[in-house]
Amino acid sequence: MNVTLPEVAETADTRHLLSVADLGRSGIEEVLRLTDSFVEVSERTIPRVPALRGRTVATLFFEDSTRTRLSFEAAAKRLSADTMTFSAASSSLNKGESLRDTVETVTAMGADALIVRHRSAGVPWQVASWVPAAVINAGDGWHEHPTQALLDCYTVRQALVARGADGAIDGMRVGIVGDVKHSRVARSGVLAWSALGADVTLIAPPTLLPPSLAGWPVRVSHDLDAVLPDLDVVYLLRIQAERMTEALLPSLREYTAVYGLTRRRAELLGKDAVVMHPGPMNRGVEIAAEVAELPCSVITRQVSNGVAVRMAVLFLLLGSGLDA
Ligand code: NCD
């Protein structure tokens, strides 16, 4: 399952959000700008606007999720959309129903947008070809997770603005650390950070990098200690043990010793550097429990910004006539 980055750019379609490449720099910036308004809505006593009243958003999760699913559902509700929830584990898939029949059934009930997560790369593209609804990729296999990348960029921009900078990500040094091989977060992240002009370094043992990095606008390092002092953003990835079919690491303890953001390593960070993680965290593996709580960690902000970013995406696809 080695999916290279450039392939997805050719399928860009503004009715859907399947890949970060669908947006390009201007599309990403538009989402980030709109997110400011939805952050403001989220801070109100009653965080709800009527923007998507009468529209229906369905979450179709064929793979486990806590934050992404809840985040999309909260986003849809704050926009006053109706929501439908589908869980693979309790569905007619267990009676042999096909993916296509499942998707067509949900659409026949009036879903205007389908939020799709699936363990296989490419499924959201397939779904988009079957039904007229807007499709948002909420994670397909090892491939992409565009709204995660958008909320990550937004969170960094917010941290920059909070310290008086203009929020431009151009020239920022972003280090993505760990299990890049199995990470859809890393693939979408590389596309988004680099589209915004950041300088991205992947920091991982060779076994946790994809077999080919052809076309990836990144540098590679195997030495976290050497790179850390120069990074503006340290983005830790979860070790995806459930996706490892072979022994790629001698042991988790050894991984932590070389690539974990331990308390000692956190002291190497520059004074304005931020620490990020998409969650769920393996505390004590890729990040020390106490490092996740330091002031430089914006991990909780990533989660709260996720709702506002997804409101912006739903609004752009369903609320502003782009789907007409
Ligand atoms: C990620 C995912 O599922 O792709 N989590 C998330 O959506 N916040 C990352 C992971 O599972 O490691």
XYZ file of C-alpha atoms and ligand atoms in Angstrom:
336
model
C 0.000 0.000 0.000
C 2.588 2.526 -1.101
C 0.609 5.526 -2.275
C 2.721 8.350 -3.614
C 1.620 11.940 -3.184
C 1.271 13.418 -6.674
C -1.361 10.908 -7.909
C -4.246 12.526 -6.063
C -3.820 16.011 -7.521
C -5.368 15.007 -10.838
C -8.750 14.146 -9.339
C -9.408 17.582 -7.843
C -13.127 18.336 -7.675
C -14.431 21.268 -5.673
C -17.625 19.435 -4.665
C -15.598 17.203 -2.369
C -12.656 17.305 0.003
C -10.743 14.129 -0.729
C -7.124 15.297 -0.680
C -5.311 18.411 0.491
C -4.244 18.654 -3.147
C -7.889 19.464 -4.036
C -7.465 22.778 -2.239
C -4.032 24.049 -3.175
C -2.547 27.000 -1.320
C -5.451 29.377 -1.978
C -8.067 26.803 -0.954
C -6.196 26.030 2.269
C -5.933 29.732 3.052
C -9.642 30.175 2.390
C -10.488 27.391 4.870
C -8.137 28.893 7.475
C -9.658 32.357 7.064
C -13.188 31.029 7.383
C -12.179 28.997 10.432
C -11.524 32.247 12.329
C -15.260 33.002 12.140
C -16.212 29.536 13.323
C -13.757 29.692 16.234
C -15.621 32.819 17.249
C -18.967 30.969 16.938
C -17.570 28.075 19.008
C -16.716 30.479 21.843
C -20.308 31.780 22.141
C -22.570 30.645 24.989
C -24.782 28.991 22.384
C -22.276 27.917 19.734
C -24.723 27.477 16.886
C -25.490 29.231 13.607
C -28.266 28.378 11.116
C -25.933 28.120 8.090
C -26.761 24.502 7.172
C -30.336 24.275 8.419
C -32.213 21.689 6.344
C -29.022 19.967 5.120
C -28.055 16.472 6.284
C -24.550 15.322 7.093
C -23.866 11.586 7.489
C -20.764 10.151 9.129
C -19.804 6.802 7.588
C -17.009 5.334 9.673
C -15.828 1.907 8.636
C -12.847 2.174 11.010
C -12.526 3.197 14.668
C -12.410 6.836 15.640
C -13.093 9.013 18.648
C -12.104 12.585 17.927
C -12.575 12.813 14.167
C -16.079 11.440 14.247
C -17.223 13.473 17.265
C -15.575 16.546 15.789
C -17.457 16.253 12.470
C -20.725 15.600 14.298
C -20.215 18.607 16.558
C -19.318 20.729 13.515
C -22.473 19.686 11.631
C -24.667 20.345 14.698
C -23.141 23.777 15.319
C -24.103 24.632 11.728
C -27.681 23.391 12.451
C -27.439 20.503 9.975
C -29.234 17.226 10.671
C -26.838 14.368 11.305
C -26.909 10.638 10.583
C -24.412 8.236 12.080
C -23.319 4.939 10.630
C -21.078 2.484 12.473
C -19.654 -0.438 10.557
C -19.647 -2.650 13.635
C -23.447 -2.526 14.105
C -24.492 -2.295 10.450
C -25.832 -4.545 7.698
C -22.256 -4.890 6.421
C -22.288 -7.791 8.862
C -25.148 -9.291 6.809
C -23.052 -9.065 3.643
C -24.239 -5.687 2.331
C -21.720 -4.113 -0.042
C -20.022 -0.760 0.498
C -21.832 0.638 -2.540
C -25.284 -0.471 -1.330
C -24.543 0.976 2.110
C -23.513 4.325 0.648
C -26.494 4.448 -1.732
C -28.879 3.628 1.116
C -27.591 6.500 3.248
C -27.758 8.879 0.295
C -31.332 7.759 -0.505
C -32.278 8.930 2.997
C -31.277 12.433 2.013
C -27.627 12.869 3.048
C -26.111 15.941 1.379
C -22.608 15.214 2.677
C -20.896 11.938 3.520
C -17.940 11.949 5.892
C -16.063 8.754 5.061
C -13.373 6.889 6.985
C -12.191 3.521 5.711
C -9.203 1.277 6.214
C -8.537 1.114 2.458
C -6.869 3.926 0.542
C -9.056 5.404 -2.197
C -12.503 4.507 -0.809
C -13.674 8.168 -0.508
C -12.889 8.673 -4.227
C -14.949 5.579 -5.072
C -17.843 6.794 -2.916
C -17.710 10.203 -4.623
C -18.100 8.497 -8.000
C -21.236 6.631 -6.886
C -23.435 9.304 -5.321
C -24.285 12.984 -5.823
C -23.496 13.935 -2.177
C -20.412 15.919 -1.213
C -17.768 13.540 0.137
C -15.194 14.418 2.794
C -12.288 12.080 3.372
C -11.977 11.525 7.133
C -9.024 9.143 6.711
C -8.471 6.447 4.052
C -5.979 3.786 5.014
C -2.408 5.100 5.045
C -3.256 7.659 2.416
C -4.845 10.981 3.447
C -6.651 12.800 6.229
C -7.112 16.318 4.856
C -9.118 17.908 7.690
C -6.436 16.839 10.180
C -3.818 18.698 8.126
C -6.039 21.767 7.934
C -6.639 21.877 11.677
C -2.917 21.433 12.272
C -2.053 24.383 10.021
C -4.769 26.451 11.647
C -3.434 25.655 15.121
C 0.078 26.795 14.195
C -1.267 29.940 12.577
C -3.239 30.670 15.751
C -0.113 30.196 17.912
C 1.799 32.606 15.646
C -0.938 35.237 15.779
C -1.149 34.893 19.588
C 2.472 35.969 19.855
C 1.999 38.941 17.547
C 3.195 37.461 14.241
C 1.094 37.638 11.068
C 0.328 33.904 11.022
C 2.261 33.149 7.837
C 3.586 29.595 7.738
C 6.089 30.387 4.953
C 9.602 29.423 5.944
C 8.579 27.644 9.156
C 10.562 24.532 9.944
C 8.226 21.603 10.573
C 9.551 18.221 11.753
C 7.229 15.227 11.411
C 8.528 12.516 13.703
C 7.887 8.792 13.770
C 5.684 6.356 11.924
C 5.426 8.185 8.592
C 5.079 4.933 6.679
C 1.610 4.136 8.026
C 0.444 7.700 8.491
C -2.275 9.388 6.472
C -1.802 12.363 8.802
C 1.795 12.700 7.583
C 0.823 12.458 3.900
C -1.844 15.154 4.137
C 0.386 17.173 6.452
C 3.308 17.215 4.014
C 0.979 18.449 1.249
C -0.528 21.192 3.416
C 2.633 22.432 5.155
C 4.561 22.548 1.922
C 1.706 24.257 0.022
C 1.865 26.996 2.672
C 5.619 27.375 2.200
C 6.939 25.492 5.240
C 10.163 23.548 5.147
C 9.307 19.956 6.137
C 11.696 17.360 7.569
C 10.649 13.756 8.194
C 12.473 12.306 11.184
C 12.169 8.546 11.499
C 14.066 5.281 11.383
C 14.348 4.012 7.765
C 11.879 1.198 8.525
C 9.146 3.712 9.375
C 9.542 5.742 6.184
C 7.685 4.846 2.957
C 9.807 2.753 0.562
C 9.894 5.697 -1.860
C 9.792 9.405 -1.140
C 9.861 10.369 -4.814
C 7.793 13.522 -5.267
C 7.646 14.344 -1.551
C 8.810 17.924 -0.946
C 10.705 16.978 2.230
C 14.105 16.386 3.755
C 14.802 13.315 5.832
C 16.746 12.927 9.061
C 17.413 10.005 11.354
C 18.748 12.195 14.154
C 16.051 13.882 16.226
C 18.500 15.411 18.722
C 20.365 17.182 15.929
C 17.240 18.596 14.271
C 15.131 19.532 17.326
C 16.774 22.868 18.227
C 16.014 24.210 14.716
C 12.352 23.226 14.516
C 9.423 25.617 14.895
C 6.926 22.734 14.942
C 7.552 19.226 16.268
C 4.774 16.990 14.985
C 4.754 13.585 16.645
C 2.990 10.673 14.993
C 1.431 7.752 16.787
C 3.243 4.444 16.421
C 0.527 2.601 14.482
C 1.035 -0.857 15.915
C -2.268 -2.082 14.408
C -0.939 -1.386 10.888
C 2.434 -3.093 11.349
C 2.400 -6.525 9.812
C 6.129 -7.065 10.268
C 8.678 -6.199 12.938
C 9.739 -2.685 11.974
C 11.125 -1.726 15.372
C 13.436 -3.635 17.693
C 11.192 -2.572 20.608
C 9.044 0.349 21.689
C 11.558 1.119 24.420
C 14.307 1.486 21.850
C 12.071 3.655 19.663
C 11.392 5.978 22.603
C 15.087 6.159 23.432
C 15.931 7.430 19.925
C 12.773 9.136 18.611
C 10.516 9.802 21.618
C 9.976 13.398 22.755
C 11.234 12.843 26.269
C 11.503 15.529 28.934
C 15.221 15.830 28.221
C 14.671 16.303 24.502
C 11.913 18.852 25.089
C 14.610 21.028 26.684
C 16.354 21.199 23.301
C 13.368 22.975 21.753
C 13.542 26.629 20.818
C 11.557 28.978 23.066
C 8.725 29.516 20.567
C 8.544 25.952 19.240
C 5.224 24.115 19.443
C 4.608 20.404 20.015
C 1.749 18.702 18.184
C 0.162 15.245 17.987
C -2.987 14.191 16.098
C -4.086 11.838 18.875
C -4.679 9.257 20.077
C -1.344 9.514 21.936
C 0.737 6.608 23.165
C 1.984 8.463 26.228
C 5.408 7.235 27.195
C 6.158 6.015 23.632
C 6.299 8.838 21.059
C 5.747 11.527 23.707
C 6.472 11.572 27.439
C 3.286 11.990 29.484
C 4.460 15.253 31.043
C 5.680 16.761 27.763
C 2.112 16.618 26.418
C 1.145 18.955 29.287
C 3.894 21.568 28.813
C 2.892 25.084 27.695
C 4.566 24.448 24.307
C 2.095 21.619 23.624
C -0.909 22.674 21.505
C -2.439 19.196 21.397
C -5.698 20.176 23.124
C -5.983 23.216 20.856
C -5.702 20.946 17.843
C -8.783 19.093 19.094
C -10.865 22.203 19.737
C -9.801 23.858 16.485
C -10.782 20.659 14.683
C -14.466 21.423 15.179
C -14.152 24.962 13.763
C -12.065 23.786 10.791
C -14.656 21.115 9.975
C -17.413 23.722 10.241
C -15.511 25.768 7.669
C -15.124 22.770 5.336
C -18.796 21.773 5.626
C -19.842 25.362 5.069
C -17.671 25.701 1.977
C -18.984 22.469 0.461
C -22.649 22.738 1.426
C -23.446 26.250 2.463
C -21.963 28.593 -0.058
C -23.409 27.289 -3.301
C -20.172 25.569 -4.400
C -22.100 22.307 -4.694
C -24.810 23.764 -6.938
C -5.260 9.792 13.314
C -5.968 8.895 12.359
O -6.856 8.129 12.725
O -5.636 8.995 11.204
N -5.999 10.269 14.353
C -6.901 11.263 14.126
O -7.676 11.242 13.187
N -6.868 12.296 14.983
C -3.906 9.387 13.660
C -3.704 8.060 14.294
O -4.585 7.237 14.411
O -2.544 7.839 14.669
